Coordinates of C-alpha atoms and ligand atoms in Angstrom, one line a residue:
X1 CA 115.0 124.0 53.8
X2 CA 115.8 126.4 57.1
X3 CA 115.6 129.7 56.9
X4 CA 119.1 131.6 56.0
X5 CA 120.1 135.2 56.6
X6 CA 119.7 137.5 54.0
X7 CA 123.2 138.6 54.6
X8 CA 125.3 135.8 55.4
X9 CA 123.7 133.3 54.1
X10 CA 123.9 131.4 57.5
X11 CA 121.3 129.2 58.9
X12 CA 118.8 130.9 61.2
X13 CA 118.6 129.6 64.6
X14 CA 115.6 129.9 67.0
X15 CA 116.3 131.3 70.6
X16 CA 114.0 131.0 73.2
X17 CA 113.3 131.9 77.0
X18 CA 111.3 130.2 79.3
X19 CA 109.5 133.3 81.0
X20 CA 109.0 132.2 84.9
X21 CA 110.4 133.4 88.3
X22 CA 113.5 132.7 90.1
X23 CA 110.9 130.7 92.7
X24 CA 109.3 128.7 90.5
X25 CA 112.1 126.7 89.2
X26 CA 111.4 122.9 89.9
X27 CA 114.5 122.2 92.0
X28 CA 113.2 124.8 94.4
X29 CA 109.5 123.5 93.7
X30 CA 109.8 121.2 97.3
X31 CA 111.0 124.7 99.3
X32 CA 108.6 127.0 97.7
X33 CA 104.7 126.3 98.2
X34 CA 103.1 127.3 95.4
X35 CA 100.7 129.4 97.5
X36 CA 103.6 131.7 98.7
X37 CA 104.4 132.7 95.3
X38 CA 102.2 135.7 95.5
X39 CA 104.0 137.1 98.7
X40 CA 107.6 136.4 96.9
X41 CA 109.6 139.6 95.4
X42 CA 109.0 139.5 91.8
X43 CA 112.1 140.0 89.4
X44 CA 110.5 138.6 86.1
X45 CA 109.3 142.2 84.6
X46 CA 112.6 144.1 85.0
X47 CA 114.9 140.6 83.7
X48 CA 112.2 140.3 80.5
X49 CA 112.5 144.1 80.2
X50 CA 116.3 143.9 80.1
X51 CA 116.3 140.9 77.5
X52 CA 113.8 142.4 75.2
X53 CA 116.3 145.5 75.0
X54 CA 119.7 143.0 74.6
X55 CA 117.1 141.6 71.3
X56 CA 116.0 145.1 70.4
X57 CA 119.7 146.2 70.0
X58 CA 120.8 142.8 68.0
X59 CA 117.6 143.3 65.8
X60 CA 116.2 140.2 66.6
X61 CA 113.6 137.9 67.7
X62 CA 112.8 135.2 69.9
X63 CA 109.9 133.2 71.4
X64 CA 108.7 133.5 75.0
X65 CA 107.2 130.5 76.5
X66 CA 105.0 131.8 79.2
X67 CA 103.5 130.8 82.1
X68 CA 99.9 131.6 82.5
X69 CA 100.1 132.4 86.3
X70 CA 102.8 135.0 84.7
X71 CA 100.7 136.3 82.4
X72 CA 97.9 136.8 84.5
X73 CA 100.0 139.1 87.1
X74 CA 102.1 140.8 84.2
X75 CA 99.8 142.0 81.2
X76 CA 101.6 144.9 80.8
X77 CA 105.1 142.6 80.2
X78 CA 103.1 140.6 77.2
X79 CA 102.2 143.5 75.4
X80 CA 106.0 144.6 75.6
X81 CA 106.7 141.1 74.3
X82 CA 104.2 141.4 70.9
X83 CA 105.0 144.8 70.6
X84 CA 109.0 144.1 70.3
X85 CA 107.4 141.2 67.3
X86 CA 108.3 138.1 69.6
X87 CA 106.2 134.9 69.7
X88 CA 104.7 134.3 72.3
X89 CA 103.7 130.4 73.5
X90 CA 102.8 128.7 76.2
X91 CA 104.9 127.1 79.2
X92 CA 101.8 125.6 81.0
X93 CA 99.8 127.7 83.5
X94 CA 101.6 126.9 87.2
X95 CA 104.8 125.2 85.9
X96 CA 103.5 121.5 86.8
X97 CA 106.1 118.9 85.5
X98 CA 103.8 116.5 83.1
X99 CA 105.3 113.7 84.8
X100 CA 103.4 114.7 87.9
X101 CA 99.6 114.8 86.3
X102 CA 97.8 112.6 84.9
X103 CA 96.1 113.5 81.1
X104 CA 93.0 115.0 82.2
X105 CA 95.0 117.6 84.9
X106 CA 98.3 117.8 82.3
X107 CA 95.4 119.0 79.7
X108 CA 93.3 121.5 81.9
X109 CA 96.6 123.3 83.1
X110 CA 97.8 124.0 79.2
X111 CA 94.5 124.5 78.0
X112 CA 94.3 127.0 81.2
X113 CA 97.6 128.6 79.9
X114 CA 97.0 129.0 76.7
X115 CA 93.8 130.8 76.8
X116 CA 94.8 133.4 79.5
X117 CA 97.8 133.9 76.9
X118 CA 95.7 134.5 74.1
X119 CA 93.4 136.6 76.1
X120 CA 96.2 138.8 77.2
X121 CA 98.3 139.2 74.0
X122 CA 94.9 139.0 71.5
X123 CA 97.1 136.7 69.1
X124 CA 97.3 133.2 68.3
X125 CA 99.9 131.2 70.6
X126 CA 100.9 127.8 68.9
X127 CA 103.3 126.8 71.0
X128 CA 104.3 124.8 74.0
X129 CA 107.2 123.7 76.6
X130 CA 106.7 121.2 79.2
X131 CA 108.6 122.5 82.6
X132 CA 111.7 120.8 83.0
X133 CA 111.8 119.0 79.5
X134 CA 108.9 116.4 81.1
X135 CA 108.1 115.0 78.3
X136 CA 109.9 111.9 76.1
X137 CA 109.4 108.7 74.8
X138 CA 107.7 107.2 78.7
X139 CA 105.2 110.0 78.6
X140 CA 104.4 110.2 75.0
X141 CA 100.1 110.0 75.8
X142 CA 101.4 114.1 76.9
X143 CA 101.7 115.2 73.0
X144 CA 98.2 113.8 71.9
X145 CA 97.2 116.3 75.3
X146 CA 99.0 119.3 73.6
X147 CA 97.7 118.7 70.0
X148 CA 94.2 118.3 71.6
X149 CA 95.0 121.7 73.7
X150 CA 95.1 123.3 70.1
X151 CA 98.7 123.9 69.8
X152 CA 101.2 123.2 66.5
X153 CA 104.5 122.7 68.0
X154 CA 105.7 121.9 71.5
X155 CA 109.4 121.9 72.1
X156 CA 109.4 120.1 75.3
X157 CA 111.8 117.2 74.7
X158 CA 116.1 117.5 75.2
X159 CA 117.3 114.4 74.2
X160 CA 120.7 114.2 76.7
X161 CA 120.7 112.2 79.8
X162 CA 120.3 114.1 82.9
X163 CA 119.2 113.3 86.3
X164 CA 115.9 115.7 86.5
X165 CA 115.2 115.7 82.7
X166 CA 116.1 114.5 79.9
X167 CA 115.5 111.8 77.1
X168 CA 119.0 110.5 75.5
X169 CA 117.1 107.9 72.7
X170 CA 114.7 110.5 71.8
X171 CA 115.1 112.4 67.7
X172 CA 117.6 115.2 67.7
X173 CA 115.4 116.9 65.6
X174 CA 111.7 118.3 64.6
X175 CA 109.5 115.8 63.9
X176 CA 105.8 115.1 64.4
X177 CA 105.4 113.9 67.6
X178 CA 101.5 113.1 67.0
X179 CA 99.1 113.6 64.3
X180 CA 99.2 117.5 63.4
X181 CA 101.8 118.3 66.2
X182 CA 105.6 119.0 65.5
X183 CA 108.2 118.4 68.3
X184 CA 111.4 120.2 68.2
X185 CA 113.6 119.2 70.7
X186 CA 116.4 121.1 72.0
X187 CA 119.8 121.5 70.4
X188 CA 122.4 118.2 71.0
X189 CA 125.3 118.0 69.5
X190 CA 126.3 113.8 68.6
X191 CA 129.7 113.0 69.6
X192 CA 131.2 109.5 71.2
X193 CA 128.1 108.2 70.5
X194 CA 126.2 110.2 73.0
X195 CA 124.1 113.3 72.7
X196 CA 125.7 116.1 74.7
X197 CA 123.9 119.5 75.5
X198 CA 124.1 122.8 73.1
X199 CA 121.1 124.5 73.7
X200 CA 121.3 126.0 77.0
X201 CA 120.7 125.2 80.3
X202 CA 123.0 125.2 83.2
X203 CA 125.7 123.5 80.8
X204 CA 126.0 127.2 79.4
X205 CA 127.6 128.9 82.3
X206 CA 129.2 125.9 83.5
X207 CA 130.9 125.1 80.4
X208 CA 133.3 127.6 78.6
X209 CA 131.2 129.9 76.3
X210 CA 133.4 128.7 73.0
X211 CA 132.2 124.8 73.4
X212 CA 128.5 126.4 73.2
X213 CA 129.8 128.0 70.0
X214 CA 131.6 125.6 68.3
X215 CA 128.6 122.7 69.4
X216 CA 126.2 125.3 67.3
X217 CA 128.3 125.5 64.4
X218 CA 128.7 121.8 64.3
X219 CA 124.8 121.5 64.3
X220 CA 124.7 123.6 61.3
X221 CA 127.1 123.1 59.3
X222 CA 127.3 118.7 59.9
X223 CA 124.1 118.1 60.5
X224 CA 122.7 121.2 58.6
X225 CA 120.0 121.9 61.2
X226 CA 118.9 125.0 62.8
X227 CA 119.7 125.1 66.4
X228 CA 116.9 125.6 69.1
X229 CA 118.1 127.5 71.7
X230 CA 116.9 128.3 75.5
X231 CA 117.5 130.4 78.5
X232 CA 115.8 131.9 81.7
X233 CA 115.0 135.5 82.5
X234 CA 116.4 134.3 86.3
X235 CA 119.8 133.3 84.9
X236 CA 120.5 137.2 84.1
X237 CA 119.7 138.3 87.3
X238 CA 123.0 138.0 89.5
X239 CA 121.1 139.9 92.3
X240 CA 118.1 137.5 92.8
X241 CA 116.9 136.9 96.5
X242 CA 118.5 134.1 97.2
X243 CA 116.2 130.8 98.1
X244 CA 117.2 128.6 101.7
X245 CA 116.2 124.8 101.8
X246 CA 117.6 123.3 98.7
X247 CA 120.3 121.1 98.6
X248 CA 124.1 121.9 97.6
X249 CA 123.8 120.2 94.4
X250 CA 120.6 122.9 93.3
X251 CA 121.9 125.6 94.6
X252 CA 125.4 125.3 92.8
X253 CA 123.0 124.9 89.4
X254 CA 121.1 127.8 89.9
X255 CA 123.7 130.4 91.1
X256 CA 126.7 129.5 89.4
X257 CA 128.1 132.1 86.5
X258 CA 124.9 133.9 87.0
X259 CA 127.0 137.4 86.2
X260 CA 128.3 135.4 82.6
X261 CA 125.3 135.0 81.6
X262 CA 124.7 138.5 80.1
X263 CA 128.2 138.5 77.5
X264 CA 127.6 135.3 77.2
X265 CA 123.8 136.0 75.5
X266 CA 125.2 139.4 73.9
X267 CA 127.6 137.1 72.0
X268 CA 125.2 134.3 70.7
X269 CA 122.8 137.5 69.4
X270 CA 126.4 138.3 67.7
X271 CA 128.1 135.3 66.7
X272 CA 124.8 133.7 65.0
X273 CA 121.5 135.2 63.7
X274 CA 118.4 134.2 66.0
X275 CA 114.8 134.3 65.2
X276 CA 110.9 133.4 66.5
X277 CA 110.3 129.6 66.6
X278 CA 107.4 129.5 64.2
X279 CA 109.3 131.2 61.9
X280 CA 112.4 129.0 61.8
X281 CA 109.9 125.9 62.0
X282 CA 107.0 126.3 61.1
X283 CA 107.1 128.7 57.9
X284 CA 105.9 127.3 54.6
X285 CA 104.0 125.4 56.8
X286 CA 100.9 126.6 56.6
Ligands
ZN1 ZN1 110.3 126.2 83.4

């Protein structure tokens, strides 16, 4: 049984945000070294800053999946996080797609990640996203690495078909993806007989905010799910540098509707009610 709010009775939804840099993004990963990262203008603090206040005036929380080379350079920014009562989890240590290592590297980096996390915030983190969604059913020798890393949950899969990511015959839903490990893929919603994309992503601000909306209602009230939900501290920030080298195509995903973004997440905090993943998911759990 999901969570409901005490008020309306509605199902509670998890919302989540993927805490990296406008430079770390894997379309730009072929342009962007990853030693030049250090020398790049940093905009993650003051765009986490500015979603932890659009949460604080909703009343709500959310889960930050963060990476470890973040955490490392922004102490400061975690505490904020734990302070405000967020979760904070793990998004690997230098955003390496799983597809690109092999186990032993995949499980060094979020073993890496997750102990500079727990370091910095002093809490326990149980939770994992792969970058870009890279895991699915081809790579599924990746969840034994995050149960063995010590984490409960990873939501790392979205089941839609998608050139960079994606897994269209993977479960819509949570489910245990290896002995002791729950995944909980990102929102779909099932029509035509396909799996089309309601839980963020670039399909957010290219698409009308209303099909967002009514693809979220659908979840919970046909298949009376919660909805997971994700977005990127970058995608608020309509003043980023902006980054020369990629292709049309990646640069049209990145910038476009970058100034919707903030309505658009003011009215998800008021049109549904939001909370932590482990509390959505993993409460009564044990
Ligand atoms: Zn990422």
């Amino acid at each position: 049984m999901s969570p409901r709010d005490a008020t309306s009775g509605a199902i509670v939804n998890a919302l989540t945000i993927d805490v990296e840099d406008y430079f770390q993004v894997s379309a730009f990963a072929p342009h962007i070294p990853r030693a030049s990262w250090d020398s790049l203008p940093c905009r993650v603090e003051r765009n986490i800053d500015h979603i932890l206040l659009l949460l604080a005036d909703a009343n709500m929380r959310a889960t930050f999946f963060t990476l470890g080379w973040i955490a490392e350079r922004y102490p400061e920014m975690i505490r904020r996080i734990v302070d405000g009562g967020h979760e904070l989890a793990s998004h690997g240590y230098e955003h390496y797609r799983a597809t690109e290592q092999g186990y032993g590297q995949f499980l060094a980096d979020i073993r890496l990640a997750k102990a500079v996390l727990e370091d910095t915030s002093g809490g326990r983190v149980n939770g994992y996203r792969a970058p870009s969604f890279s895991v699915g059913p081809r790579n599924k020798w990746a969840f034994e690495a995050i149960a063995e890393a010590g984490y409960r949950y990873s939501s790392s899969v979205y089941p839609i078909r998608h050139d960079h990511y994606g897994a269209p015959d993977a479960p819509r839903f949570a489910h245990e993806a290896f002995k002791g490990l729950l995944e909980l893929p990102i929102t779909t919603v099932r029509l035509l007989r396909s799996n089309w994309p309601a839980g963020g992503g670039g399909y957010f601000r290219l698409l009308p905010y209303g099909v967002s909306r009514w693809s979220i209602r659908r979840v919970n009230a046909i298949d009376r799910q919660p909805a997971l939900f994700y977005f990127h501290p970058w995608e608020l920030d309509p003043d980023q540098p902006r980054v020369k080298g990629p292709g049309a195509k990646a640069r049209f995903r990145h910038y476009l509707n970058l100034e919707r973004m903030q309505p658009r997440v003011r009215r998800l905090l008021t049109d549904f009610s939001w909370d932590r993943v482990d509390n959505v998911f993993l409460a009564g759990r044990g």
